[in-house]
Short mmCIF file of C-alpha atoms in Angstrom, two decimals:
data_model
loop_
_atom_site.label_atom_id
_atom_site.label_comp_id
_atom_site.label_asym_id
_atom_site.label_seq_id
_atom_site.Cartn_x
_atom_site.Cartn_y
_atom_site.Cartn_z
CA MET A 213 -18.27 -21.33 2.08
CA ASN A 214 -20.13 -21.41 -1.20
CA ASN A 215 -22.48 -18.40 -0.90
CA LYS A 216 -21.25 -15.14 -2.63
CA LEU A 217 -21.20 -12.30 -0.35
CA HIS A 218 -21.92 -8.57 -1.36
CA ILE A 219 -18.74 -6.66 0.33
CA LEU A 220 -18.73 -2.86 0.36
CA PHE A 221 -15.69 -1.11 0.02
CA LEU A 222 -15.37 1.93 1.61
CA CYS A 223 -12.03 3.57 0.53
CA GLY A 224 -10.16 6.81 1.76
CA TRP A 225 -7.60 5.90 -0.75
CA TYR A 226 -8.15 4.48 -3.96
CA PRO A 227 -6.89 4.90 -7.50
CA SER A 228 -8.72 7.83 -9.59
CA ARG A 229 -8.39 10.08 -11.99
CA VAL A 230 -6.82 12.40 -9.67
CA LEU A 231 -4.18 10.15 -8.06
CA PRO A 232 -4.11 7.14 -10.64
CA THR A 233 -1.91 4.88 -7.84
CA ASN A 234 -3.16 6.09 -4.60
CA GLY A 235 -3.86 3.29 -2.51
CA ASP A 236 -3.61 0.63 -5.31
CA PHE A 237 -2.88 -1.92 -2.69
CA ILE A 238 -6.36 -1.55 -1.47
CA GLU A 239 -7.56 -2.10 -5.08
CA ARG A 240 -5.37 -5.11 -4.93
CA HIS A 241 -7.08 -6.43 -1.83
CA ALA A 242 -10.52 -5.79 -3.65
CA LEU A 243 -9.34 -7.77 -6.71
CA ALA A 244 -8.25 -10.76 -4.49
CA ILE A 245 -11.74 -10.91 -2.54
CA SER A 246 -13.54 -10.39 -5.95
CA LEU A 247 -12.30 -13.72 -7.42
CA LYS A 248 -15.10 -15.33 -5.12
CA HIS A 249 -17.20 -12.41 -3.73
CA GLN A 250 -19.02 -9.18 -5.38
CA ILE A 251 -17.20 -5.83 -4.26
CA THR A 252 -18.77 -2.61 -4.39
CA VAL A 253 -16.30 0.36 -4.13
CA ILE A 254 -16.99 4.13 -2.68
CA HIS A 255 -14.19 6.60 -3.07
CA ILE A 256 -14.60 10.24 -2.61
CA ILE A 257 -11.93 12.76 -3.62
CA THR A 258 -11.51 16.51 -4.39
CA ASP A 259 -10.64 17.11 -8.02
CA LYS A 260 -9.80 20.59 -8.86
CA SER A 261 -10.90 20.17 -12.70
CA VAL A 262 -14.47 19.51 -11.66
CA SER A 263 -16.80 22.62 -12.55
CA ASN A 264 -19.96 21.31 -10.76
CA ASN A 265 -20.01 20.55 -7.20
CA LEU A 266 -20.21 16.93 -7.53
CA GLU A 267 -19.38 14.41 -10.47
CA ILE A 268 -20.01 10.62 -9.77
CA ILE A 269 -18.24 8.10 -12.28
CA SER A 270 -19.37 4.46 -12.02
CA THR A 271 -17.59 1.39 -13.65
CA LYS A 272 -17.92 -2.25 -13.39
CA ALA A 273 -15.55 -4.89 -14.35
CA LYS A 274 -16.04 -8.38 -13.52
CA GLN A 275 -17.28 -8.68 -9.81
CA ILE A 276 -16.14 -4.83 -8.94
CA THR A 277 -18.37 -2.08 -9.46
CA THR A 278 -16.50 0.99 -8.52
CA HIS A 279 -18.23 4.30 -7.52
CA ILE A 280 -15.74 7.25 -7.40
CA ALA A 281 -17.44 10.98 -6.37
CA TYR A 282 -15.24 13.80 -7.73
CA LEU A 283 -15.87 17.21 -5.60
CA LYS A 284 -15.20 20.71 -6.77
CA LYS A 285 -12.43 21.91 -4.41
CA THR A 286 -13.68 24.28 -1.35
CA LYS A 287 -11.58 25.74 1.23
CA ASN A 288 -15.10 26.00 3.30
CA PRO A 289 -14.93 22.86 5.80
CA ILE A 290 -18.56 23.08 6.19
CA LYS A 291 -19.24 22.76 2.17
CA LYS A 292 -16.47 20.13 2.08
CA THR A 293 -18.31 18.10 4.59
CA TYR A 294 -21.74 18.48 3.02
CA LEU A 295 -20.37 17.44 -0.17
CA TYR A 296 -18.74 14.33 0.93
CA ALA A 297 -22.05 13.33 2.91
CA LYS A 298 -24.18 14.28 -0.19
CA ALA A 299 -21.99 11.93 -2.55
CA PHE A 300 -21.85 9.18 0.07
CA LEU A 301 -25.83 9.09 0.28
CA ARG A 302 -26.20 9.60 -3.41
CA ILE A 303 -23.91 6.38 -4.17
CA LEU A 304 -25.46 4.28 -1.57
CA ARG A 305 -29.15 4.70 -2.98
CA LYS A 306 -27.43 2.94 -5.84
CA ILE A 307 -26.34 -0.24 -3.78
CA LYS A 308 -28.60 -3.02 -3.17
CA ASN A 309 -28.18 -6.09 -0.67
CA LEU A 310 -25.37 -5.32 0.91
CA ASP A 311 -23.59 -8.08 3.29
CA VAL A 312 -20.58 -6.33 5.00
CA VAL A 313 -18.60 -3.21 5.03
CA HIS A 314 -14.91 -3.15 4.68
CA LEU A 315 -13.56 -0.05 5.63
CA ASN A 316 -10.06 1.32 4.24
CA GLU A 317 -8.41 3.95 6.25
CA VAL A 318 -10.34 4.55 9.73
CA TYR A 319 -10.59 8.34 9.64
CA PRO A 320 -12.73 10.10 8.19
CA PHE A 321 -14.45 7.31 6.01
CA GLY A 322 -15.07 5.63 9.13
CA ILE A 323 -17.90 7.72 10.08
CA PHE A 324 -19.88 6.56 7.10
CA SER A 325 -19.20 3.10 8.42
CA LEU A 326 -20.77 4.12 11.88
CA TYR A 327 -23.74 5.17 9.93
CA LEU A 328 -24.22 1.94 8.16
CA LYS A 329 -23.66 0.23 11.21
CA TRP A 330 -26.24 2.33 13.46
CA PHE A 331 -29.06 3.22 11.08
CA LYS A 332 -28.41 -0.01 8.70
CA ASN A 333 -27.58 -2.62 10.90
CA LYS A 334 -24.25 -3.39 9.07
CA GLN A 335 -21.20 -4.76 10.38
CA TYR A 336 -18.05 -3.52 9.39
CA ILE A 337 -14.21 -4.47 9.37
CA ILE A 338 -11.33 -2.27 9.42
CA SER A 339 -8.21 -2.73 6.83
CA GLU A 340 -5.58 -0.15 7.87
CA HIS A 341 -2.20 0.82 6.08
CA HIS A 342 -1.34 4.50 7.45
CA THR A 343 2.12 5.57 8.44
CA GLY A 344 0.84 8.14 10.09
CA TYR A 345 -0.12 6.53 13.35
CA HIS A 346 3.81 5.89 13.92
CA LYS A 347 5.65 8.28 16.05
CA PRO A 348 6.59 10.96 15.20
CA GLN A 349 4.01 11.56 12.44
CA ALA A 350 1.22 10.41 14.92
CA GLU A 351 1.91 13.65 16.95
CA LYS A 352 0.48 15.57 14.15
CA LEU A 353 -2.97 13.92 14.63
CA THR A 354 -5.55 16.25 15.97
CA PHE A 355 -7.72 15.82 18.64
CA THR A 356 -10.86 15.30 16.53
CA HIS A 357 -9.24 12.60 14.79
CA LYS A 358 -8.06 10.71 17.55
CA PHE A 359 -11.56 10.89 19.20
CA ILE A 360 -13.49 10.10 16.33
CA SER A 361 -10.98 7.11 15.30
CA LYS A 362 -11.67 5.64 18.59
CA ILE A 363 -15.33 5.51 18.06
CA ILE A 364 -14.62 3.91 14.73
CA THR A 365 -12.33 1.23 16.00
CA LYS A 366 -14.49 0.21 18.87
CA ASN A 367 -17.49 -0.23 16.96
CA ALA A 368 -15.83 -2.63 14.16
CA THR A 369 -15.99 -6.32 14.26
CA PHE A 370 -12.56 -6.51 13.36
CA ILE A 371 -9.33 -4.22 12.81
CA CYS A 372 -6.71 -5.77 10.16
CA PRO A 373 -3.60 -3.89 9.86
CA VAL A 374 -1.28 -5.01 7.56
CA SER A 375 1.53 -5.54 10.28
CA ASN A 376 1.60 -6.12 14.11
CA ASP A 377 3.91 -3.21 14.10
CA LEU A 378 1.11 -0.91 13.17
CA ARG A 379 -1.45 -2.84 15.48
CA ASP A 380 0.95 -1.75 18.37
CA ALA A 381 0.96 1.89 17.04
CA MET A 382 -2.74 1.92 16.80
CA ARG A 383 -3.05 0.67 20.19
CA ALA A 384 -0.57 3.36 21.77
CA LEU A 385 -2.98 5.62 20.48
CA ASN A 386 -5.90 4.04 22.29
CA LEU A 387 -7.59 2.84 19.48
CA LYS A 388 -9.18 -0.13 20.85
CA GLY A 389 -10.87 -3.22 19.05
CA ASN A 390 -10.55 -6.48 17.89
CA TYR A 391 -7.27 -6.70 16.13
CA PHE A 392 -6.47 -9.23 13.25
CA ARG A 393 -3.46 -9.05 11.08
CA VAL A 394 -4.05 -9.51 7.56
CA PRO A 395 -0.92 -8.43 5.40
CA ASN A 396 -0.86 -6.98 1.88
CA VAL A 397 -1.52 -9.16 -1.41
CA VAL A 398 0.68 -10.12 -4.04
CA ASN A 399 -0.46 -11.53 -7.50
CA THR A 400 1.74 -14.59 -7.77
CA ASP A 401 0.79 -15.52 -11.21
CA LEU A 402 1.73 -12.28 -12.29
CA PHE A 403 5.01 -11.79 -9.89
CA PHE A 404 7.23 -15.09 -10.32
CA PRO A 405 11.04 -15.72 -11.10
CA THR A 406 12.84 -15.67 -14.27
CA GLU A 407 16.31 -16.39 -15.12
CA ASN A 408 18.58 -13.80 -14.70
CA THR A 409 21.01 -13.52 -17.47
CA ASN A 410 22.41 -10.05 -16.82
CA ASN A 411 25.88 -8.91 -17.59
CA THR A 412 25.40 -5.64 -15.70
CA PHE A 413 24.54 -5.68 -11.91
CA ILE A 414 21.28 -4.07 -11.90
CA ILE A 415 19.83 -2.21 -8.42
CA THR A 416 16.27 -1.42 -8.59
CA HIS A 417 14.32 0.98 -6.40
CA ILE A 418 10.41 1.38 -6.64
CA SER A 419 8.45 3.77 -4.51
CA ASN A 420 6.52 6.85 -4.28
CA MET A 421 9.97 9.05 -4.59
CA LEU A 422 9.03 10.90 -1.62
CA ASN A 423 12.32 11.93 0.06
CA ALA A 424 11.12 12.14 3.42
CA HIS A 425 9.50 8.65 3.19
CA LYS A 426 11.68 7.02 1.05
CA ASN A 427 15.16 8.58 1.80
CA VAL A 428 16.07 8.71 -2.20
CA GLU A 429 18.77 11.20 -1.78
CA GLY A 430 20.15 8.85 0.86
CA PHE A 431 20.45 6.00 -1.69
CA LEU A 432 21.69 8.24 -4.47
CA ASN A 433 24.63 9.24 -1.84
CA VAL A 434 25.32 5.28 -1.70
CA VAL A 435 25.18 5.11 -5.52
CA LYS A 436 28.00 7.75 -5.52
CA LYS A 437 30.08 5.62 -2.98
CA LEU A 438 29.41 2.48 -5.16
CA ASP A 439 30.81 3.75 -8.15
CA SER A 440 34.52 3.83 -6.63
CA LYS A 441 33.78 0.02 -5.70
CA ILE A 442 32.43 -1.45 -8.53
CA THR A 443 32.14 -0.33 -12.00
CA ASN A 444 29.70 -2.55 -14.17
CA PHE A 445 26.55 -1.80 -12.46
CA LYS A 446 22.72 0.10 -13.35
CA ILE A 447 20.52 1.54 -11.23
CA LYS A 448 16.75 1.62 -11.89
CA LEU A 449 15.10 4.37 -10.21
CA ILE A 450 11.25 3.97 -10.70
CA GLY A 451 8.39 6.02 -9.41
CA ALA A 452 6.30 8.97 -9.70
CA ASP A 453 8.25 12.26 -11.19
CA ALA A 454 11.46 10.07 -10.64
CA GLU A 455 13.43 12.32 -13.28
CA LYS A 456 13.18 15.11 -10.23
CA TYR A 457 16.19 13.38 -8.94
CA LYS A 458 18.42 13.89 -11.81
CA VAL A 459 19.05 17.36 -10.32
CA PHE A 460 20.34 15.98 -6.88
CA ALA A 461 22.27 13.24 -9.01
CA GLU A 462 24.18 16.06 -10.77
CA LYS A 463 24.98 18.10 -8.04
CA MET A 464 26.24 15.31 -6.20
CA SER A 465 28.31 14.47 -9.37
CA ILE A 466 26.95 11.19 -9.78
CA ASN A 467 27.36 9.27 -13.13
CA LEU A 468 24.06 9.69 -14.85
CA GLN A 469 24.86 6.99 -17.28
CA LYS A 470 24.62 4.80 -14.32
CA ILE A 471 21.03 5.72 -13.60
CA GLU A 472 17.81 4.95 -15.37
CA PHE A 473 14.90 7.53 -14.11
CA ILE A 474 11.87 5.87 -14.88
CA ASN A 475 8.79 7.84 -14.10
CA GLN A 476 5.45 6.07 -12.97
CA ILE A 477 4.43 2.96 -14.68
CA PRO A 478 1.33 0.89 -14.63
CA HIS A 479 1.59 -2.13 -12.30
CA LYS A 480 1.53 -4.88 -14.54
CA GLU A 481 4.98 -3.30 -16.05
CA VAL A 482 6.79 -3.41 -12.43
CA VAL A 483 7.01 -7.27 -12.81
CA ALA A 484 9.47 -7.15 -15.82
CA HIS A 485 12.03 -4.57 -14.10
CA LEU A 486 12.15 -6.85 -10.90
CA GLN A 487 12.93 -9.91 -12.67
CA LYS A 488 15.79 -8.70 -14.38
CA SER A 489 17.11 -7.10 -10.89
CA ASP A 490 19.65 -8.77 -9.12
CA VAL A 491 18.58 -6.79 -5.79
CA PHE A 492 16.14 -4.48 -4.86
CA VAL A 493 16.71 -1.56 -2.38
CA LEU A 494 14.41 0.11 -0.08
CA PHE A 495 16.01 2.73 2.03
CA SER A 496 12.94 4.17 3.68
CA ASN A 497 12.76 6.20 6.75
CA TYR A 498 9.67 4.48 7.93
CA GLU A 499 7.16 1.89 6.27
CA ASN A 500 4.52 -0.46 7.24
CA LEU A 501 4.57 -3.38 4.81
CA PRO A 502 5.59 -2.32 1.41
CA CYS A 503 4.01 -4.45 -1.52
CA VAL A 504 6.95 -4.19 -3.62
CA VAL A 505 9.17 -5.91 -1.18
CA LEU A 506 6.92 -8.94 -1.20
CA GLU A 507 6.76 -8.75 -5.27
CA SER A 508 10.51 -8.80 -5.16
CA PHE A 509 10.59 -11.73 -3.17
CA ALA A 510 7.97 -13.54 -5.48
CA CYS A 511 10.17 -12.60 -8.16
CA GLY A 512 13.12 -14.27 -6.35
CA VAL A 513 14.93 -10.78 -6.19
CA PRO A 514 16.76 -10.42 -2.86
CA VAL A 515 15.82 -7.16 -0.89
CA ILE A 516 17.85 -4.88 1.18
CA ALA A 517 15.68 -2.76 3.08
CA THR A 518 15.74 -0.76 6.56
CA ASN A 519 14.42 -2.52 9.70
CA VAL A 520 11.29 0.06 9.78
CA GLY A 521 7.74 -0.64 10.52
CA GLY A 522 6.41 -4.03 9.85
CA ILE A 523 9.02 -5.18 7.30
CA SER A 524 10.63 -7.74 9.75
CA GLU A 525 7.82 -9.64 10.62
CA PHE A 526 7.86 -11.09 6.92
CA PHE A 527 11.41 -11.05 6.13
CA PRO A 528 13.34 -14.20 5.86
CA LYS A 529 16.84 -13.78 6.71
CA GLU A 530 17.66 -15.85 3.60
CA PHE A 531 16.04 -13.47 1.39
CA GLY A 532 18.43 -10.24 1.93
CA SER A 533 19.32 -7.83 4.65
CA LEU A 534 17.45 -5.52 7.04
CA ILE A 535 19.58 -2.58 7.80
CA PRO A 536 19.00 0.63 10.28
CA PRO A 537 17.44 3.61 8.59
CA LYS A 538 19.76 6.38 7.38
CA ASP A 539 22.81 3.95 7.61
CA GLU A 540 24.58 4.47 4.20
CA ASN A 541 27.45 2.60 5.23
CA ALA A 542 25.41 -0.35 5.96
CA LEU A 543 23.33 -0.26 2.54
CA LEU A 544 26.85 0.09 0.68
CA ASN A 545 28.34 -2.94 2.34
CA ASN A 546 24.97 -5.08 1.97
CA ILE A 547 24.71 -4.05 -1.88
CA LEU A 548 28.88 -4.95 -2.21
CA LYS A 549 27.91 -8.42 -0.33
CA ILE A 550 25.23 -9.07 -2.91
CA HIS A 551 27.07 -8.32 -5.71
CA ARG A 552 29.83 -11.04 -4.63
CA ASN A 553 28.53 -13.84 -4.08
CA PHE A 554 24.75 -13.96 -2.88
CA LYS A 555 22.87 -16.59 -4.68
CA PRO A 556 19.27 -16.65 -4.11
CA ASP A 557 16.96 -19.66 -4.11
CA LYS A 558 14.08 -18.16 -6.39
CA LYS A 559 11.69 -20.90 -6.14
CA ALA A 560 11.87 -20.72 -2.18
CA MET A 561 11.01 -17.18 -2.23
CA HIS A 562 8.40 -17.47 -4.48
CA THR A 563 6.73 -20.55 -2.70
CA TYR A 564 7.02 -18.46 0.48
CA VAL A 565 4.96 -15.59 -1.12
CA VAL A 566 2.28 -17.98 -2.45
CA GLU A 567 1.69 -19.46 0.97
CA ASN A 568 1.61 -16.11 2.64
CA PHE A 569 0.22 -13.22 0.37
CA SER A 570 -1.12 -14.80 -2.57
CA GLU A 571 -4.86 -13.68 -3.62
CA ASP A 572 -6.39 -16.99 -2.18
CA LYS A 573 -4.59 -16.98 1.07
CA ILE A 574 -5.61 -13.35 1.66
CA LEU A 575 -9.26 -13.88 0.26
CA LYS A 576 -9.74 -16.57 2.79
CA LYS A 577 -8.30 -14.49 5.59
CA PHE A 578 -10.85 -11.73 5.16
CA GLU A 579 -13.79 -14.06 4.24
CA LYS A 580 -13.59 -15.61 7.73
CA LEU A 581 -13.81 -12.40 8.84
CA TYR A 582 -17.02 -11.11 6.93
CA ILE A 583 -18.74 -14.79 8.26
CA LYS A 584 -17.92 -13.75 11.81
CA SER A 585 -18.94 -10.17 11.29
CA LEU A 586 -22.55 -11.53 9.67
CA LYS A 587 -22.72 -13.31 13.13
CA ALA A 588 -21.90 -10.70 15.24
#
């Protein structure tokens, strides 16, 4: 297809001045699609620093126009709903010649997708990444959330979870629709292998640093045990407010000289840390499809991850190890295994990512769905 489409990204999550890395995986989908098509992004978020009820910031970079509405914080649900609707309609007036809507996060932004379909005759597809549809988190979803989500998914032309595991979780909640898996995207021009000349065995962890989700303390427990097994190693703990785990490490009498705590860094800086790593560890209690696992593969770095969510769907066994969640002995043993004699095929790992998760591959998957949506 040669015709350029105009795609509206409706985003419940998206990087903003309030949360600079929130939904950056959605931004990467937008960047991939913008290589061929025009993208307009709408994101609305509460901002405690806003003095007026509503502030809209619009920016343009290449083929992506971004409109972010910052709303004054309020505890009044009626006022909050009013401000969200007002912001959406005000931004919508700025957008011309829209072809297809790409909703990111079913609820509550899907209500805007329903409006565009019912009153503007615009079809929409859905991308979904939310771990909250999995048990036991799904038990916290309200009746209203589930009821409206059923209407939103039923009216979408396609629902695109990043994994089949997430698809099954959504179906278990009776969220019916036409499912088509589209995974996360990796910039394979940015993430690529380099020769590793380390004298020190480097173990890297990158995440949002939420312990209940990523089990950072469990990983540090293993670091404590590792120190009695091998000596020449270094841990890189990278993510939002990583230094907060210094207190836990000190409490556990972990040698702080072995750990480098690196607070949130720009995405482009992540690649250098991965390229210099001997192994990447993700000891999560639950996941969908973490971008950083795929990015590690792209850099030719073996991965040890817990076998949760959709990770196993995209994890060739020769690229590392999948272990049970919370199994600290399994994590320790697999780190030692890689330390002893694991030699990754960096070229094969990078090629796998290029063929399955590169910007061009993900662009083509979404493009086919957009075209089918226009014919619906």
